[in-house]
Short mmCIF file of C-alpha atoms and ligand atoms in Angstrom, two decimals:
data_model
loop_
_atom_site.label_atom_id
_atom_site.label_comp_id
_atom_site.label_asym_id
_atom_site.label_seq_id
_atom_site.Cartn_x
_atom_site.Cartn_y
_atom_site.Cartn_z
CA UNK G 891 95.13 83.88 102.25
CA UNK G 892 94.34 81.73 105.29
CA UNK G 893 96.63 83.92 107.37
CA UNK G 894 94.66 87.04 106.40
CA UNK G 895 91.39 85.23 107.09
CA UNK G 896 92.70 84.38 110.58
CA UNK G 897 93.88 87.96 111.20
CA UNK G 898 90.43 89.31 110.30
CA UNK G 899 88.63 86.59 112.32
CA UNK G 900 90.72 87.56 115.38
CA UNK G 901 89.87 91.22 114.78
CA UNK G 902 86.15 90.33 114.62
CA UNK G 903 86.39 88.36 117.88
CA UNK G 904 88.12 91.22 119.66
CA UNK G 905 85.62 93.81 118.34
CA UNK G 906 82.36 92.09 119.35
CA UNK G 907 81.48 90.42 116.08
CA UNK G 908 82.19 93.25 113.62
CA UNK G 909 85.69 94.51 112.80
CA UNK G 910 86.59 97.82 111.21
CA UNK G 911 89.64 97.15 109.05
CA UNK G 912 91.59 98.94 106.37
CA UNK G 913 91.30 96.20 103.78
CA UNK G 914 93.76 97.87 101.41
CA UNK G 915 96.63 97.93 103.90
CA UNK G 916 96.00 94.32 104.97
CA UNK G 917 95.65 93.07 101.39
CA UNK G 918 98.90 94.79 100.47
CA UNK G 919 100.65 92.93 103.29
CA UNK G 920 99.09 89.69 102.09
CA UNK G 921 100.19 90.21 98.48
CA UNK G 922 103.70 91.12 99.68
CA UNK G 923 103.83 87.82 101.59
CA UNK G 924 102.53 85.96 98.53
CA UNK G 925 105.08 87.44 96.11
CA UNK G 926 107.80 86.85 98.75
CA UNK G 927 106.93 83.15 98.82
CA UNK G 928 105.89 82.59 95.19
CA UNK G 929 108.54 84.86 93.72
CA UNK G 930 111.48 84.19 96.00
CA UNK G 931 110.59 81.38 98.40
CA UNK G 932 111.13 83.97 101.13
CA UNK G 933 108.91 84.52 104.18
CA UNK G 934 108.49 88.28 104.44
CA UNK G 935 105.92 87.86 107.25
CA UNK G 936 104.31 91.24 106.54
CA UNK G 937 100.94 90.02 107.87
CA UNK G 938 102.44 88.73 111.09
CA UNK G 939 103.26 92.21 112.31
CA UNK G 940 100.80 94.53 113.97
CA UNK G 941 102.73 97.62 112.92
CA UNK G 942 104.48 98.37 109.64
CA UNK G 943 107.79 97.10 110.94
CA UNK G 944 108.58 95.00 107.89
CA UNK G 945 111.80 96.56 106.65
CA UNK G 946 111.11 95.86 103.02
CA UNK G 947 107.55 97.15 103.16
CA UNK G 948 108.72 100.32 104.86
CA UNK G 949 111.43 100.83 102.24
CA UNK G 950 108.88 100.56 99.45
CA UNK G 951 106.42 102.80 101.25
CA UNK G 952 109.15 105.44 101.49
CA UNK G 953 110.00 105.32 97.78
CA UNK G 954 106.34 105.49 96.77
CA UNK G 955 105.45 108.10 99.38
CA UNK G 956 103.54 111.10 98.08
CA UNK G 957 106.11 113.31 96.40
CA UNK G 958 106.35 116.56 98.37
CA UNK G 959 106.08 119.89 96.56
CA UNK G 960 109.30 120.79 94.74
CA UNK G 961 111.61 122.50 97.22
CA UNK G 962 113.93 125.38 96.38
CA UNK G 963 116.79 123.10 97.33
CA UNK G 964 115.72 120.57 94.68
CA UNK G 965 115.64 123.28 92.01
CA UNK G 966 119.17 124.27 93.07
CA UNK G 967 120.20 120.61 92.92
CA UNK G 968 119.00 120.39 89.33
CA UNK G 969 120.98 123.52 88.43
CA UNK G 970 124.11 122.60 90.41
CA UNK G 971 124.47 118.81 90.37
CA UNK G 972 127.45 118.93 92.76
CA UNK G 973 124.88 119.68 95.50
CA UNK G 974 123.90 116.03 95.11
CA UNK G 975 126.69 115.31 97.60
CA UNK G 976 124.57 117.06 100.23
CA UNK G 977 121.22 115.39 99.63
CA UNK G 978 117.96 116.83 100.96
CA UNK G 979 115.76 114.84 103.37
CA UNK G 980 113.70 113.08 100.68
CA UNK G 981 116.69 112.14 98.52
CA UNK G 982 118.43 110.79 101.63
CA UNK G 983 115.40 108.68 102.59
CA UNK G 984 115.07 107.27 99.06
CA UNK G 985 118.76 106.34 99.04
CA UNK G 986 118.46 104.64 102.41
CA UNK G 987 115.40 102.72 101.21
CA UNK G 988 117.15 101.63 98.03
CA UNK G 989 120.10 100.44 100.09
CA UNK G 990 117.74 98.42 102.33
CA UNK G 991 116.03 96.83 99.31
CA UNK G 992 119.41 96.04 97.81
CA UNK G 993 120.77 94.53 101.02
CA UNK G 994 117.73 92.31 101.57
CA UNK G 995 117.66 91.39 97.87
CA UNK G 996 121.33 90.38 97.90
CA UNK G 997 120.74 88.28 101.06
CA UNK G 998 117.89 86.50 99.28
CA UNK G 999 120.00 85.87 96.16
CA UNK G 1000 122.93 84.53 98.19
CA UNK G 1001 120.70 82.28 100.34
CA UNK G 1002 118.96 80.89 97.27
CA UNK G 1003 122.21 80.34 95.45
CA UNK G 1004 123.65 78.44 98.40
CA UNK G 1005 120.46 76.35 98.67
CA UNK G 1006 120.39 75.57 94.95
CA UNK G 1007 124.10 74.63 94.98
CA UNK G 1008 123.61 72.40 98.03
CA UNK G 1009 120.66 70.71 96.35
CA UNK G 1010 122.59 70.11 93.21
CA UNK G 1011 125.94 69.20 94.72
CA UNK G 1012 127.71 66.45 92.91
CA UNK G 1013 125.88 66.33 89.59
CA UNK G 1014 125.36 68.26 86.43
CA UNK G 1015 122.38 70.52 86.43
CA UNK G 1016 119.30 70.15 84.33
CA UNK G 1017 117.60 73.52 84.53
CA UNK G 1018 114.17 71.94 84.04
CA UNK G 1019 114.28 69.68 87.11
CA UNK G 1020 113.53 71.77 90.13
CA UNK G 1021 112.23 70.90 93.57
CA UNK G 1022 111.64 74.53 94.58
CA UNK G 1023 109.38 76.35 92.15
CA UNK G 1024 109.65 80.04 93.07
CA UNK G 1025 110.70 82.40 90.28
CA UNK G 1026 114.07 83.27 91.76
CA UNK G 1027 115.10 79.65 92.28
CA UNK G 1028 114.16 79.00 88.66
CA UNK G 1029 116.31 81.92 87.56
CA UNK G 1030 119.29 80.90 89.68
CA UNK G 1031 119.01 77.28 88.72
CA UNK G 1032 118.84 78.18 85.03
CA UNK G 1033 121.91 80.32 85.60
CA UNK G 1034 123.94 77.69 87.40
CA UNK G 1035 122.83 75.07 84.91
CA UNK G 1036 125.55 73.64 82.75
CA UNK G 1037 123.54 74.02 79.54
CA UNK G 1038 123.64 77.82 79.02
CA UNK G 1039 126.90 79.21 77.69
CA UNK G 1040 128.82 81.46 80.07
CA UNK G 1041 127.96 84.73 78.30
CA UNK G 1042 124.26 83.81 78.56
CA UNK G 1043 124.35 83.60 82.36
CA UNK G 1044 123.27 86.51 84.53
CA UNK G 1045 125.60 88.02 87.13
CA UNK G 1046 124.43 88.24 90.76
CA UNK G 1047 123.79 91.94 90.12
CA UNK G 1048 121.56 91.11 87.15
CA UNK G 1049 119.67 88.49 89.13
CA UNK G 1050 119.34 90.98 91.97
CA UNK G 1051 117.92 93.62 89.66
CA UNK G 1052 114.95 91.32 88.89
CA UNK G 1053 113.81 91.34 92.53
CA UNK G 1054 112.58 94.96 92.79
CA UNK G 1055 110.73 94.62 89.45
CA UNK G 1056 108.85 91.57 90.65
CA UNK G 1057 108.20 92.96 94.12
CA UNK G 1058 106.86 96.27 92.80
CA UNK G 1059 105.02 94.87 89.80
CA UNK G 1060 103.62 91.93 91.71
CA UNK G 1061 102.32 93.16 95.02
CA UNK G 1062 100.71 96.63 94.90
CA UNK G 1063 98.82 95.79 91.71
CA UNK G 1064 97.21 92.62 93.03
CA UNK G 1065 96.51 94.29 96.38
CA UNK G 1066 94.73 97.14 94.56
CA UNK G 1067 92.72 94.77 92.35
CA UNK G 1068 91.50 92.72 95.34
CA UNK G 1069 90.60 95.89 97.26
CA UNK G 1070 88.56 97.33 94.37
CA UNK G 1071 86.85 93.98 93.87
CA UNK G 1072 85.72 94.00 97.52
CA UNK G 1073 84.67 97.66 97.13
CA UNK G 1074 82.54 96.76 94.10
CA UNK G 1075 80.94 93.92 96.08
CA UNK G 1076 80.03 96.29 98.94
CA UNK G 1077 78.31 98.57 96.41
CA UNK G 1078 76.41 95.68 94.84
CA UNK G 1079 75.10 93.43 97.65
CA UNK G 1080 73.20 91.24 95.21
CA UNK G 1081 76.41 90.49 93.32
CA UNK G 1082 78.24 89.81 96.61
CA UNK G 1083 75.45 87.35 97.52
CA UNK G 1084 75.41 85.62 94.13
CA UNK G 1085 79.20 85.28 94.13
CA UNK G 1086 79.22 83.85 97.67
CA UNK G 1087 76.59 81.28 96.68
CA UNK G 1088 78.83 80.07 93.87
CA UNK G 1089 81.92 80.01 96.09
CA UNK G 1090 80.12 78.10 98.84
CA UNK G 1091 79.10 75.44 96.33
CA UNK G 1092 82.73 74.26 96.33
CA UNK G 1093 83.25 71.54 98.94
CA UNK G 1094 86.77 72.49 99.97
CA UNK G 1095 88.59 75.50 101.43
CA UNK G 1096 91.60 74.81 99.20
CA UNK G 1097 90.37 74.41 95.63
CA UNK G 1098 92.73 73.39 92.85
CA UNK G 1099 93.44 75.84 90.03
CA UNK G 1100 91.09 73.81 87.82
CA UNK G 1101 88.30 74.07 90.41
CA UNK G 1102 88.83 77.83 90.67
CA UNK G 1103 88.89 78.18 86.89
CA UNK G 1104 85.54 76.40 86.64
CA UNK G 1105 83.79 79.09 88.77
CA UNK G 1106 82.14 81.10 86.02
CA UNK G 1107 80.68 83.94 88.08
CA UNK G 1108 83.97 84.45 89.96
CA UNK G 1109 85.68 84.72 86.58
CA UNK G 1110 83.17 87.37 85.43
CA UNK G 1111 83.58 89.34 88.69
CA UNK G 1112 87.38 89.33 88.30
CA UNK G 1113 87.21 90.43 84.66
CA UNK G 1114 84.76 93.21 85.52
CA UNK G 1115 87.00 94.38 88.39
CA UNK G 1116 90.06 94.55 86.16
CA UNK G 1117 88.06 96.45 83.54
CA UNK G 1118 86.38 99.03 85.78
CA UNK G 1119 89.21 99.42 88.31
CA UNK G 1120 92.28 98.55 86.22
CA UNK G 1121 95.11 98.87 88.81
CA UNK G 1122 97.44 100.28 86.14
CA UNK G 1123 95.42 103.16 84.67
CA UNK G 1124 97.89 104.24 82.02
CA UNK G 1125 101.29 103.40 80.66
CA UNK G 1126 103.85 105.11 78.43
CA UNK G 1127 105.84 104.15 75.37
CA UNK G 1128 108.56 106.00 73.46
CA UNK G 1129 108.66 105.66 69.66
CA UNK G 1130 111.98 104.16 68.52
CA UNK G 1131 111.32 105.36 64.97
CA UNK G 1132 108.88 107.56 63.02
CA UNK G 1133 105.60 105.72 62.85
CA UNK G 1134 101.87 105.95 62.20
CA UNK G 1135 99.15 104.91 64.67
CA UNK G 1136 95.97 103.81 62.88
CA UNK G 1137 92.63 105.07 64.25
CA UNK G 1138 89.25 103.34 64.12
CA UNK G 1139 87.47 106.45 62.82
CA UNK G 1140 88.65 109.86 61.53
CA UNK G 1141 88.98 112.68 64.06
CA UNK G 1142 89.41 116.47 63.91
CA UNK G 1143 92.76 117.68 65.25
CA UNK G 1144 93.33 120.92 67.21
CA UNK G 1145 93.86 122.84 63.95
CA UNK G 1146 90.41 121.77 62.71
CA UNK G 1147 91.84 119.30 60.18
CA UNK G 1148 90.32 115.85 59.70
CA UNK G 1149 92.90 113.12 60.39
CA UNK G 1150 92.76 109.44 59.43
CA UNK G 1151 95.81 108.39 61.44
CA UNK G 1152 98.17 109.73 64.11
CA UNK G 1153 101.71 110.43 62.95
CA UNK G 1154 104.43 110.16 65.55
CA UNK G 1155 108.10 111.01 65.29
CA UNK G 1156 111.03 109.06 66.71
CA UNK G 1157 111.40 109.73 70.49
CA UNK G 1158 107.81 110.96 70.83
CA UNK G 1159 106.21 109.68 74.02
CA UNK G 1160 102.80 108.06 73.73
CA UNK G 1161 100.39 107.73 76.65
CA UNK G 1162 98.33 104.54 76.53
CA UNK G 1163 95.26 105.46 78.54
CA UNK G 1164 94.10 102.03 79.67
CA UNK G 1165 91.29 103.22 81.92
CA UNK G 1166 89.70 105.48 79.31
CA UNK G 1167 89.66 102.53 76.93
CA UNK G 1168 88.05 100.36 79.61
CA UNK G 1169 85.34 102.94 80.31
CA UNK G 1170 84.56 103.89 76.73
CA UNK G 1171 80.82 103.77 75.99
CA UNK G 1172 81.66 103.40 72.28
CA UNK G 1173 83.37 100.10 73.06
CA UNK G 1174 81.49 98.69 76.07
CA UNK G 1175 78.03 100.22 75.61
CA UNK G 1176 75.96 102.78 77.53
CA UNK G 1177 76.43 100.89 80.82
CA UNK G 1178 80.24 101.05 80.58
CA UNK G 1179 80.57 102.80 83.94
CA UNK G 1180 78.55 100.19 85.83
CA UNK G 1181 79.90 97.10 87.59
CA UNK G 1182 78.12 94.31 85.69
CA UNK G 1183 79.84 90.90 85.80
CA UNK G 1184 77.18 89.44 83.50
CA UNK G 1185 78.33 91.66 80.60
CA UNK G 1186 81.07 89.07 80.05
CA UNK G 1187 78.47 86.57 78.88
CA UNK G 1188 77.56 88.68 75.84
CA UNK G 1189 80.27 91.16 74.91
CA UNK G 1190 79.61 93.65 72.11
CA UNK G 1191 81.66 92.99 68.97
CA UNK G 1192 83.59 96.25 69.47
CA UNK G 1193 85.27 94.73 72.56
CA UNK G 1194 86.80 91.93 70.55
CA UNK G 1195 89.24 94.39 68.92
CA UNK G 1196 90.81 95.41 72.27
CA UNK G 1197 94.30 93.97 71.93
CA UNK G 1198 95.07 93.02 75.57
CA UNK G 1199 97.28 90.04 76.42
CA UNK G 1200 94.31 88.67 78.43
CA UNK G 1201 90.53 88.81 78.26
CA UNK G 1202 89.86 91.68 75.79
CA UNK G 1203 91.10 94.25 78.30
CA UNK G 1204 94.36 96.14 78.65
CA UNK G 1205 94.74 95.65 82.43
CA UNK G 1206 97.86 93.57 81.80
CA UNK G 1207 98.88 95.62 78.73
CA UNK G 1208 99.78 94.02 75.43
CA UNK G 1209 102.75 93.14 73.22
CA UNK G 1210 106.27 92.11 74.20
CA UNK G 1211 106.31 94.24 77.39
CA UNK G 1212 102.96 93.01 78.68
CA UNK G 1213 102.65 91.81 82.27
CA UNK G 1214 104.82 88.76 82.87
CA UNK G 1215 102.90 87.80 85.98
CA UNK G 1216 99.31 87.92 84.77
CA UNK G 1217 98.57 84.24 85.31
CA UNK G 1218 100.10 84.43 88.76
CA UNK G 1219 98.03 87.57 89.46
CA UNK G 1220 94.76 85.99 88.29
CA UNK G 1221 95.35 82.88 90.39
CA UNK G 1222 96.16 85.02 93.42
CA UNK G 1223 93.20 87.35 92.93
CA UNK G 1224 90.74 84.49 92.51
CA UNK G 1225 92.11 82.59 95.50
CA UNK G 1226 91.92 85.70 97.71
CA UNK G 1227 88.32 86.48 96.70
CA UNK G 1228 87.37 82.82 97.08
CA UNK G 1229 88.77 82.59 100.62
CA UNK G 1230 87.62 85.99 101.90
CA UNK G 1231 84.12 86.20 100.41
CA UNK G 1232 83.27 82.69 101.65
CA UNK G 1233 84.26 83.68 105.18
CA UNK G 1234 83.10 87.29 105.56
CA UNK G 1235 80.39 89.78 104.74
CA UNK G 1236 81.83 93.11 103.58
CA UNK G 1237 80.38 96.59 104.08
CA UNK G 1238 82.05 99.89 103.19
CA UNK G 1239 82.83 101.95 106.31
CA UNK G 1240 82.70 105.28 104.47
CA UNK G 1241 80.44 107.27 102.20
CA UNK G 1242 80.95 105.75 98.70
CA UNK G 1243 81.06 109.29 97.28
CA UNK G 1244 84.09 109.91 99.50
CA UNK G 1245 86.05 107.07 97.87
CA UNK G 1246 88.62 108.18 95.32
CA UNK G 1247 91.84 107.10 93.60
CA UNK G 1248 95.21 108.52 94.57
CA UNK G 1249 97.48 107.86 91.63
CA UNK G 1250 97.50 108.97 88.02
CA UNK G 1251 99.26 105.85 86.81
CA UNK G 1252 98.00 103.48 89.46
CA UNK G 1253 94.72 103.24 91.33
CA UNK G 1254 95.47 103.25 95.06
CA UNK G 1255 92.16 103.82 96.89
CA UNK G 1256 91.73 106.72 99.30
CA UNK G 1257 89.12 108.94 100.97
CA UNK G 1258 88.71 112.52 99.75
CA UNK G 1259 87.89 113.64 103.29
CA UNK G 1260 91.17 112.27 104.67
CA UNK G 1261 93.86 113.37 102.22
CA UNK G 1262 96.61 113.14 104.82
CA UNK G 1263 95.91 109.48 105.67
CA UNK G 1264 97.04 108.31 102.22
CA UNK G 1265 95.85 105.11 100.59
CA UNK G 1266 93.11 103.25 102.47
CA UNK G 1267 89.79 101.43 102.10
CA UNK G 1268 87.98 101.12 105.44
CA UNK G 1269 85.40 98.35 105.70
CA UNK G 1270 83.24 96.65 108.28
CA UNK G 1271 83.72 92.91 108.24
CA UNK G 1272 81.40 90.35 109.82
CA UNK G 1273 81.61 86.56 109.68
CA UNK G 1274 79.31 85.16 107.02
CA UNK G 1275 76.70 82.99 108.71
CA UNK G 1276 74.44 80.99 106.35
CA UNK G 1277 70.71 81.33 107.21
C1 HEM K 1241 96.27 92.49 89.07
C2 HEM K 1241 97.58 92.46 89.10
C3 HEM K 1241 98.50 93.00 88.04
C4 HEM K 1241 98.26 93.94 87.09
C5 HEM K 1241 96.96 94.70 86.82
C6 HEM K 1241 99.48 94.10 86.32
C7 HEM K 1241 99.62 94.95 85.24
C8 HEM K 1241 100.79 95.11 84.53
C9 HEM K 1241 100.93 96.01 83.41
C10 HEM K 1241 99.83 96.89 82.81
C11 HEM K 1241 102.21 95.89 82.96
C12 HEM K 1241 102.82 96.58 81.75
C13 HEM K 1241 103.32 97.94 82.14
C14 HEM K 1241 103.68 98.71 80.90
O1 HEM K 1241 103.34 98.31 79.81
O2 HEM K 1241 104.28 99.75 81.04
C15 HEM K 1241 102.89 94.95 83.83
C16 HEM K 1241 104.23 94.59 83.71
C17 HEM K 1241 104.83 93.66 84.51
N1 HEM K 1241 104.24 92.87 85.47
FE1 HEM K 1241 102.31 92.97 86.08
N2 HEM K 1241 100.43 93.26 86.82
C18 HEM K 1241 99.88 92.55 87.86
C19 HEM K 1241 100.49 91.59 88.64
C20 HEM K 1241 101.77 91.13 88.45
C21 HEM K 1241 102.38 90.07 89.21
C22 HEM K 1241 101.69 89.26 90.32
C23 HEM K 1241 103.67 89.95 88.76
C24 HEM K 1241 104.74 89.00 89.19
C25 HEM K 1241 104.53 87.78 89.61
C26 HEM K 1241 103.86 90.93 87.71
C27 HEM K 1241 105.02 91.11 87.01
C28 HEM K 1241 105.19 92.05 86.01
C29 HEM K 1241 106.47 92.30 85.37
C30 HEM K 1241 107.80 91.62 85.68
C31 HEM K 1241 106.25 93.31 84.43
C32 HEM K 1241 107.26 93.95 83.49
C33 HEM K 1241 107.28 93.23 82.17
C34 HEM K 1241 108.28 93.84 81.19
O3 HEM K 1241 108.61 95.02 81.31
O4 HEM K 1241 108.70 93.13 80.29
N3 HEM K 1241 102.68 91.63 87.55
N4 HEM K 1241 101.99 94.48 84.76
#
């Protein structure tokens, strides 16, 4: 966080007291660095580069690049799988990117393994005692530990396969959430001011988790951001058996018949539309589309039935496949907002009506007027100077 604050301060100094920055791209670099360190104890240094020369970041950008229109060649490939041996440009790039991610991932696993072994040389291993606390070290240590039986240990390949999940799940999402939070603050200057007052009441730049947790208005702002701008807008599930989904009130189906439940058959796919749920006036009230942190002080009863793993919202999903990193994400989001809003004043450098969302599943921000630029959120940033 401090690194990003320094990068933006330098930009302000070099642009005569007001910097124009793409906060989304910078926040994504920051969250990549954070998951690199917190997840793998690995310095990805994405923020230290002026260009996008971080190999890993580039590899991910390639895989998540806007999918081009379906080419004739791709249709042929689907019909004649042997053509797969002569991949088209996009397939080739995706394969190269996967290979890069795999190579870097395997380097990280091997380095960590060597470090954990060196640390533990000579003794038996208690998987609970761990000097290094990143997720990967924990996994490797638990794996090398003498307590699990051999068939319970993961192979290097299995450990490696965890890295992309954590990198993907843990960096874009938090980057998006922080960006939308700053966007909401630019659209509500009074809320930005009130939040900054609370943040400035803390005497230190590096609050503990308990100090952060005690900031009530920050908590409300974060909850409201994750409700109104849920980074994951929808998710899918496939029924493993015939089932019935209960509904809160009867509805009329497309054949004009009143239904009291939704019947689904084995293998049916179900879309869980998180954002629609978060914006429902029936649940949240007539002001559901407004950014109102204070709503969290008196929620309507209907909200209490929303079954999310955290905070009566579905931003982190629910059930056994809910977000594994939600506590990490909340700590990161709060720390980022704390550090950045104390230091800077944010103003949107675009017409708010021009701001849109790129994805269907996710919520990458973009400008309607610049469809070719891809995801972005331009802002003007000035140092905050107390009166
Ligand atoms: C604001 C930030 C985040 C949001 C909104 C978010 C949201 C979600 C959602 C909705 C899911 C469930 C997807 C589904 O049901 O199909 C999920 C899964 C997951 N998330 Fe997050 N996430 C965030 C940050 C993180 C972070 C920081 C990490 C890692 C440290 C992480 C790790 C994971 C993992 C590993 C899964 C897969 C869990 C499984 O399949 O069992 N997430 N996340």
